[in-house]
Each structure stands twice: as structure tokens, then as C-alpha cells.
Amino acid sequence: VFISVHANAADDTRANGYETFIVNNAKETTKTLGEIVHKNVFKAYSKHRKDAKDRGLKEAGFYIIKNSNSPAVLIECGFMTNLEDLEILKKDSYRNDVAKSLYEAIVEMKTKL
């Protein structure tokens, strides 16, 4: 699998939350990966932000996931343009929780293959 990890940005500093992207018209394996990653990483995000906003699992034509030879997802772990999300993004504990949740998602995905 291929997982691309990002921090989001927006002109509106109120924009916040966590979201996961898979390629448009994804194969079933990629959809399953997206669902598993989204579920697991959102738990990490919501652990650190009590008013966590789930922006959902979305489809997009991002080059990096569109041109992967493996099932691929792109995750946006919060908005660096939102002060509350930025504070979370700067914490080692949050980044460690995201890494652990990605590991758990990969292990779970392996059981589905």
C-alpha cells in the first residue's frame, strides 16, 4: 500500500478537521484501504481534538495517488491554517498516534487481502 501523509491548508482559518482521499473510480482494494485508514486515523485525531470534525473519505485525482502502482490513500491530518489544528499537528504525541493508527490500519488491511 501507499499512504501519503499531509497537513491541509485553507484561506478560511476556521476550516478544520481530518479527511482521507482515494483516487476517483478506485478499485475495491483501494476503497477498503481508504475506509480502514480513515477510521483508524480519525480516532487519533479525535483523541487530540474534542470537537473533531470528520471531513470524510473523498475521491480526488491527485497525481500521487492516481499514479501509484499500489492501493493508495492521501490523508490530511488537520489544517495548519487553523490555530487549534496547528497546535495538535505540532505535538509529538499526535504524530505518534497517527503513525500508530497507520500501522494498525495496514495490519487490518492485511487481514482483508
N, CA and C atoms as an extended XYZ file, in Angstrom:
339
Properties=species:S:1:pos:R:3:atomname:S:1:resname:S:1:resid:I:1 pbc="F F F"
N         0.842       -1.183        0.000 N   VAL     1
C         0.000        0.000        0.000 CA  VAL     1
C         0.884        1.241        0.000 C   VAL     1
N         0.287        2.344       -0.415 N   PHE     2
C         0.966        3.634       -0.431 CA  PHE     2
C         0.101        4.621        0.337 C   PHE     2
N         0.684        5.276        1.358 N   ILE     3
C        -0.037        6.257        2.159 CA  ILE     3
C         0.768        7.549        2.163 C   ILE     3
N         0.153        8.610        1.670 N   SER     4
C         0.785        9.918        1.617 CA  SER     4
C         0.191       10.775        2.735 C   SER     4
N         1.041       11.267        3.632 N   VAL     5
C         0.592       11.985        4.832 CA  VAL     5
C         0.830       13.481        4.656 C   VAL     5
N        -0.217       14.269        4.923 N   HIS     6
C        -0.166       15.716        4.707 CA  HIS     6
C        -0.834       16.478        5.838 C   HIS     6
N        -0.591       17.792        5.856 N   ALA     7
C        -1.341       18.751        6.665 CA  ALA     7
C        -2.026       19.685        5.674 C   ALA     7
N        -3.291       19.929        5.886 N   ASN     8
C        -4.107       20.716        4.977 CA  ASN     8
C        -3.904       22.214        5.216 C   ASN     8
N        -4.436       23.034        4.296 N   ALA     9
C        -4.420       24.490        4.429 CA  ALA     9
C        -5.633       25.044        3.700 C   ALA     9
N        -6.122       26.185        4.188 N   ALA    10
C        -7.269       26.834        3.551 CA  ALA    10
C        -7.196       28.329        3.793 C   ALA    10
N        -7.822       29.098        2.913 N   ASP    11
C        -7.904       30.544        3.115 CA  ASP    11
C        -8.729       30.885        4.356 C   ASP    11
N        -9.755       30.084        4.603 N   ASP    12
C       -10.619       30.276        5.765 CA  ASP    12
C        -9.959       29.635        6.982 C   ASP    12
N        -9.525       30.430        7.928 N   THR    13
C        -8.817       29.904        9.093 CA  THR    13
C        -9.729       29.114       10.029 C   THR    13
N       -11.031       29.129        9.775 N   ARG    14
C       -11.961       28.316       10.572 CA  ARG    14
C       -12.019       26.878       10.065 C   ARG    14
N       -11.550       26.630        8.835 N   ALA    15
C       -11.559       25.269        8.282 CA  ALA    15
C       -10.706       24.371        9.161 C   ALA    15
N       -11.256       23.199        9.506 N   ASN    16
C       -10.537       22.262       10.363 CA  ASN    16
C       -11.024       20.861       10.075 C   ASN    16
N       -10.322       19.885       10.621 N   GLY    17
C       -10.778       18.511       10.513 CA  GLY    17
C        -9.797       17.593        9.825 C   GLY    17
N       -10.213       16.341        9.767 N   TYR    18
C        -9.409       15.271        9.181 CA  TYR    18
C       -10.149       14.711        7.972 C   TYR    18
N        -9.411       14.402        6.896 N   GLU    19
C       -10.012       13.788        5.716 CA  GLU    19
C        -9.031       12.860        5.032 C   GLU    19
N        -9.603       11.905        4.293 N   THR    20
C        -8.836       10.901        3.570 CA  THR    20
C        -9.274       10.925        2.116 C   THR    20
N        -8.311       10.796        1.211 N   PHE    21
C        -8.611       10.790       -0.224 CA  PHE    21
C        -8.160        9.489       -0.866 C   PHE    21
N        -9.006        8.992       -1.764 N   ILE    22
C        -8.645        7.896       -2.661 CA  ILE    22
C        -8.880        8.405       -4.073 C   ILE    22
N        -8.308        7.726       -5.039 N   VAL    23
C        -8.430        8.144       -6.432 CA  VAL    23
C        -9.873        7.952       -6.911 C   VAL    23
N       -10.289        8.782       -7.865 N   ASN    24
C       -11.605        8.641       -8.486 CA  ASN    24
C       -11.740        7.253       -9.109 C   ASN    24
N       -12.925        6.674       -9.011 N   ASN    25
C       -13.204        5.350       -9.587 CA  ASN    25
C       -12.217        4.288       -9.108 C   ASN    25
N       -11.929        4.316       -7.822 N   ALA    26
C       -10.936        3.403       -7.236 CA  ALA    26
C       -11.414        1.961       -7.285 C   ALA    26
N       -10.437        1.058       -7.346 N   LYS    27
C       -10.730       -0.366       -7.251 CA  LYS    27
C       -11.170       -0.677       -5.820 C   LYS    27
N       -11.814       -1.819       -5.653 N   GLU    28
C       -12.353       -2.205       -4.345 CA  GLU    28
C       -11.276       -2.261       -3.264 C   GLU    28
N       -10.082       -2.730       -3.600 N   THR    29
C        -8.990       -2.814       -2.614 CA  THR    29
C        -8.628       -1.425       -2.103 C   THR    29
N        -8.583       -0.445       -2.999 N   THR    30
C        -8.264        0.925       -2.595 CA  THR    30
C        -9.383        1.512       -1.753 C   THR    30
N       -10.624        1.242       -2.106 N   LYS    31
C       -11.749        1.729       -1.296 CA  LYS    31
C       -11.680        1.157        0.120 C   LYS    31
N       -11.386       -0.124        0.216 N   THR    32
C       -11.269       -0.763        1.535 CA  THR    32
C       -10.135       -0.130        2.328 C   THR    32
N        -8.988        0.070        1.684 N   LEU    33
C        -7.855        0.725        2.348 CA  LEU    33
C        -8.265        2.110        2.836 C   LEU    33
N        -8.928        2.872        1.997 N   GLY    34
C        -9.366        4.217        2.377 CA  GLY    34
C       -10.271        4.204        3.591 C   GLY    34
N       -11.223        3.286        3.611 N   GLU    35
C       -12.149        3.182        4.742 CA  GLU    35
C       -11.407        2.825        6.029 C   GLU    35
N       -10.490        1.874        5.941 N   ILE    36
C        -9.748        1.429        7.129 CA  ILE    36
C        -8.828        2.532        7.638 C   ILE    36
N        -8.082        3.155        6.743 N   VAL    37
C        -7.178        4.238        7.151 CA  VAL    37
C        -7.984        5.386        7.755 C   VAL    37
N        -9.071        5.757        7.091 N   HIS    38
C        -9.871        6.878        7.583 CA  HIS    38
C       -10.379        6.612        8.998 C   HIS    38
N       -10.940        5.449        9.212 N   LYS    39
C       -11.481        5.079       10.523 CA  LYS    39
C       -10.390        5.133       11.592 C   LYS    39
N        -9.236        4.550       11.299 N   ASN    40
C        -8.157        4.469       12.289 CA  ASN    40
C        -7.530        5.825       12.595 C   ASN    40
N        -7.229        6.604       11.585 N   VAL    41
C        -6.557        7.882       11.830 CA  VAL    41
C        -7.524        8.893       12.442 C   VAL    41
N        -8.806        8.825       12.076 N   PHE    42
C        -9.762        9.749       12.701 CA  PHE    42
C        -9.825        9.526       14.213 C   PHE    42
N        -9.659        8.298       14.656 N   LYS    43
C        -9.611        8.035       16.102 CA  LYS    43
C        -8.463        8.803       16.743 C   LYS    43
N        -7.301        8.817       16.086 N   ALA    44
C        -6.146        9.551       16.617 CA  ALA    44
C        -6.436       11.052       16.655 C   ALA    44
N        -7.024       11.563       15.578 N   TYR    45
C        -7.355       12.996       15.519 CA  TYR    45
C        -8.356       13.358       16.617 C   TYR    45
N        -9.409       12.569       16.752 N   SER    46
C       -10.450       12.903       17.727 CA  SER    46
C        -9.976       12.733       19.169 C   SER    46
N        -8.945       11.930       19.377 N   LYS    47
C        -8.349       11.797       20.718 CA  LYS    47
C        -7.701       13.119       21.135 C   LYS    47
N        -7.200       13.864       20.165 N   HIS    48
C        -6.468       15.101       20.452 CA  HIS    48
C        -7.315       16.353       20.291 C   HIS    48
N        -8.444       16.229       19.622 N   ARG    49
C        -9.336       17.383       19.451 CA  ARG    49
C       -10.754       16.953       19.786 C   ARG    49
N       -11.264       17.480       20.880 N   LYS    50
C       -12.572       17.047       21.392 CA  LYS    50
C       -13.708       17.368       20.419 C   LYS    50
N       -13.607       18.473       19.679 N   ASP    51
C       -14.646       18.835       18.712 CA  ASP    51
C       -14.223       18.410       17.301 C   ASP    51
N       -13.618       17.242       17.213 N   ALA    52
C       -13.067       16.728       15.956 CA  ALA    52
C       -14.107       16.730       14.843 C   ALA    52
N       -13.693       17.234       13.698 N   LYS    53
C       -14.570       17.270       12.521 CA  LYS    53
C       -14.108       16.202       11.537 C   LYS    53
N       -15.008       15.288       11.224 N   ASP    54
C       -14.743       14.239       10.237 CA  ASP    54
C       -15.158       14.773        8.866 C   ASP    54
N       -14.172       15.108        8.044 N   ARG    55
C       -14.454       15.651        6.717 CA  ARG    55
C       -14.681       14.544        5.693 C   ARG    55
N       -14.503       13.300        6.122 N   GLY    56
C       -14.904       12.171        5.305 CA  GLY    56
C       -13.828       11.558        4.431 C   GLY    56
N       -14.251       10.459        3.805 N   LEU    57
C       -13.449        9.755        2.798 CA  LEU    57
C       -13.914       10.298        1.454 C   LEU    57
N       -12.990       10.858        0.688 N   LYS    58
C       -13.335       11.547       -0.553 CA  LYS    58
C       -12.547       10.980       -1.725 C   LYS    58
N       -13.047       11.247       -2.911 N   GLU    59
C       -12.339       10.873       -4.133 CA  GLU    59
C       -11.712       12.119       -4.747 C   GLU    59
N       -10.519       11.945       -5.306 N   ALA    60
C        -9.820       13.054       -5.959 CA  ALA    60
C        -8.848       12.488       -6.991 C   ALA    60
N        -8.412       13.323       -7.879 N   GLY    61
C        -7.475       12.900       -8.909 CA  GLY    61
C        -6.049       13.333       -8.634 C   GLY    61
N        -5.666       13.390       -7.360 N   PHE    62
C        -4.308       13.816       -7.020 CA  PHE    62
C        -3.277       12.915       -7.702 C   PHE    62
N        -2.279       13.533       -8.288 N   TYR    63
C        -1.260       12.813       -9.060 CA  TYR    63
C        -0.641       11.671       -8.255 C   TYR    63
N        -0.306       11.949       -7.018 N   ILE    64
C         0.446       10.987       -6.209 CA  ILE    64
C        -0.328        9.699       -5.949 C   ILE    64
N        -1.653        9.774       -5.815 N   ILE    65
C        -2.433        8.550       -5.612 CA  ILE    65
C        -2.936        7.986       -6.940 C   ILE    65
N        -3.120        8.854       -7.890 N   LYS    66
C        -3.599        8.424       -9.213 CA  LYS    66
C        -2.554        7.582       -9.935 C   LYS    66
N        -1.292        7.874       -9.715 N   ASN    67
C        -0.215        7.214      -10.438 CA  ASN    67
C         0.533        6.169       -9.609 C   ASN    67
N        -0.051        5.761       -8.517 N   SER    68
C         0.563        4.724       -7.694 CA  SER    68
C         0.258        3.353       -8.288 C   SER    68
N         1.216        2.450       -8.193 N   ASN    69
C         1.003        1.071       -8.639 CA  ASN    69
C         0.378        0.211       -7.546 C   ASN    69
N         0.177        0.789       -6.383 N   SER    70
C        -0.373        0.086       -5.221 CA  SER    70
C        -1.679        0.759       -4.813 C   SER    70
N        -2.498        0.076       -4.009 N   PRO    71
C        -3.642        0.775       -3.413 CA  PRO    71
C        -3.095        1.980       -2.642 C   PRO    71
N        -3.660        3.170       -2.888 N   ALA    72
C        -3.077        4.392       -2.344 CA  ALA    72
C        -4.122        5.300       -1.716 C   ALA    72
N        -3.728        5.965       -0.633 N   VAL    73
C        -4.552        6.982        0.008 CA  VAL    73
C        -3.685        8.188        0.336 C   VAL    73
N        -4.338        9.325        0.421 N   LEU    74
C        -3.690       10.559        0.853 CA  LEU    74
C        -4.491       11.042        2.046 C   LEU    74
N        -3.811       11.296        3.157 N   ILE    75
C        -4.513       11.762        4.353 CA  ILE    75
C        -4.109       13.191        4.679 C   ILE    75
N        -5.094       13.958        5.126 N   GLU    76
C        -4.884       15.329        5.592 CA  GLU    76
C        -5.169       15.315        7.087 C   GLU    76
N        -4.111       15.427        7.894 N   CYS    77
C        -4.191       15.196        9.345 CA  CYS    77
C        -4.639       16.405       10.149 C   CYS    77
N        -5.120       17.421        9.498 N   GLY    78
C        -5.554       18.643       10.158 CA  GLY    78
C        -5.131       19.830        9.313 C   GLY    78
N        -5.588       21.014        9.689 N   PHE    79
C        -5.303       22.239        8.936 CA  PHE    79
C        -4.243       23.072        9.640 C   PHE    79
N        -3.128       23.288        8.973 N   MET    80
C        -2.084       24.121        9.576 CA  MET    80
C        -2.482       25.591        9.582 C   MET    80
N        -3.569       25.954        8.895 N   THR    81
C        -4.062       27.325        8.886 CA  THR    81
C        -5.126       27.564        9.962 C   THR    81
N        -5.431       26.530       10.764 N   ASN    82
C        -6.375       26.643       11.868 CA  ASN    82
C        -5.570       26.511       13.162 C   ASN    82
N        -5.695       27.484       14.050 N   LEU    83
C        -4.839       27.506       15.250 CA  LEU    83
C        -4.988       26.263       16.119 C   LEU    83
N        -6.217       25.760       16.298 N   GLU    84
C        -6.418       24.570       17.129 CA  GLU    84
C        -5.790       23.339       16.475 C   GLU    84
N        -6.011       23.158       15.162 N   ASP    85
C        -5.400       22.037       14.454 CA  ASP    85
C        -3.881       22.156       14.438 C   ASP    85
N        -3.381       23.368       14.253 N   LEU    86
C        -1.935       23.579       14.218 CA  LEU    86
C        -1.275       23.146       15.521 C   LEU    86
N        -1.898       23.472       16.636 N   GLU    87
C        -1.348       23.051       17.929 CA  GLU    87
C        -1.278       21.530       18.021 C   GLU    87
N        -2.301       20.845       17.500 N   ILE    88
C        -2.300       19.378       17.506 CA  ILE    88
C        -1.197       18.850       16.594 C   ILE    88
N        -1.095       19.421       15.396 N   LEU    89
C        -0.092       18.967       14.421 CA  LEU    89
C         1.327       19.098       14.948 C   LEU    89
N         1.562       20.074       15.827 N   LYS    90
C         2.904       20.295       16.370 CA  LYS    90
C         3.275       19.327       17.490 C   LYS    90
N         2.310       18.583       18.004 N   LYS    91
C         2.568       17.692       19.133 CA  LYS    91
C         3.144       16.356       18.679 C   LYS    91
N         4.246       15.965       19.308 N   ASP    92
C         4.822       14.641       19.048 CA  ASP    92
C         3.807       13.538       19.343 C   ASP    92
N         3.024       13.728       20.409 N   SER    93
C         2.060       12.691       20.795 CA  SER    93
C         1.024       12.470       19.690 C   SER    93
N         0.588       13.535       19.025 N   TYR    94
C        -0.373       13.378       17.930 CA  TYR    94
C         0.279       12.662       16.747 C   TYR    94
N         1.457       13.104       16.372 N   ARG    95
C         2.143       12.472       15.234 CA  ARG    95
C         2.426       10.997       15.525 C   ARG    95
N         2.782       10.687       16.763 N   ASN    96
C         2.987        9.276       17.138 CA  ASN    96
C         1.681        8.486       17.077 C   ASN    96
N         0.576        9.103       17.512 N   ASP    97
C        -0.725        8.428       17.442 CA  ASP    97
C        -1.149        8.200       15.988 C   ASP    97
N        -0.872        9.157       15.113 N   VAL    98
C        -1.184        8.983       13.686 CA  VAL    98
C        -0.352        7.833       13.122 C   VAL    98
N         0.932        7.802       13.437 N   ALA    99
C         1.799        6.722       12.943 CA  ALA    99
C         1.307        5.362       13.435 C   ALA    99
N         0.941        5.285       14.702 N   LYS   100
C         0.439        4.028       15.256 CA  LYS   100
C        -0.868        3.627       14.575 C   LYS   100
N        -1.740        4.587       14.334 N   SER   101
C        -3.016        4.271       13.691 CA  SER   101
C        -2.811        3.821       12.250 C   SER   101
N        -1.805        4.354       11.577 N   LEU   102
C        -1.490        3.902       10.217 CA  LEU   102
C        -0.966        2.470       10.244 C   LEU   102
N        -0.124        2.174       11.208 N   TYR   103
C         0.361        0.801       11.378 CA  TYR   103
C        -0.815       -0.148       11.595 C   TYR   103
N        -1.706        0.229       12.490 N   GLU   104
C        -2.875       -0.610       12.776 CA  GLU   104
C        -3.763       -0.771       11.539 C   GLU   104
N        -3.890        0.272       10.748 N   ALA   105
C        -4.684        0.199        9.515 CA  ALA   105
C        -4.052       -0.775        8.522 C   ALA   105
N        -2.735       -0.737        8.416 N   ILE   106
C        -2.037       -1.649        7.489 CA  ILE   106
C        -2.208       -3.092        7.944 C   ILE   106
N        -2.079       -3.324        9.245 N   VAL   107
C        -2.276       -4.677        9.777 CA  VAL   107
C        -3.709       -5.135        9.499 C   VAL   107
N        -4.679       -4.262        9.737 N   GLU   108
C        -6.078       -4.613        9.474 CA  GLU   108
C        -6.307       -4.883        7.989 C   GLU   108
N        -5.698       -4.067        7.147 N   MET   109
C        -5.836       -4.244        5.698 CA  MET   109
C        -5.283       -5.595        5.273 C   MET   109
N        -4.177       -5.992        5.884 N   LYS   110
C        -3.555       -7.267        5.550 CA  LYS   110
C        -4.512       -8.437        5.798 C   LYS   110
N        -5.338       -8.334        6.823 N   THR   111
C        -6.297       -9.393        7.125 CA  THR   111
C        -7.423       -9.450        6.093 C   THR   111
N        -7.625       -8.351        5.350 N   LYS   112
C        -8.698       -8.279        4.355 CA  LYS   112
C        -8.255       -8.793        2.988 C   LYS   112
N        -6.941       -8.937        2.795 N   LEU   113
C        -6.436       -9.364        1.473 CA  LEU   113
C        -6.461      -10.856        1.314 C   LEU   113
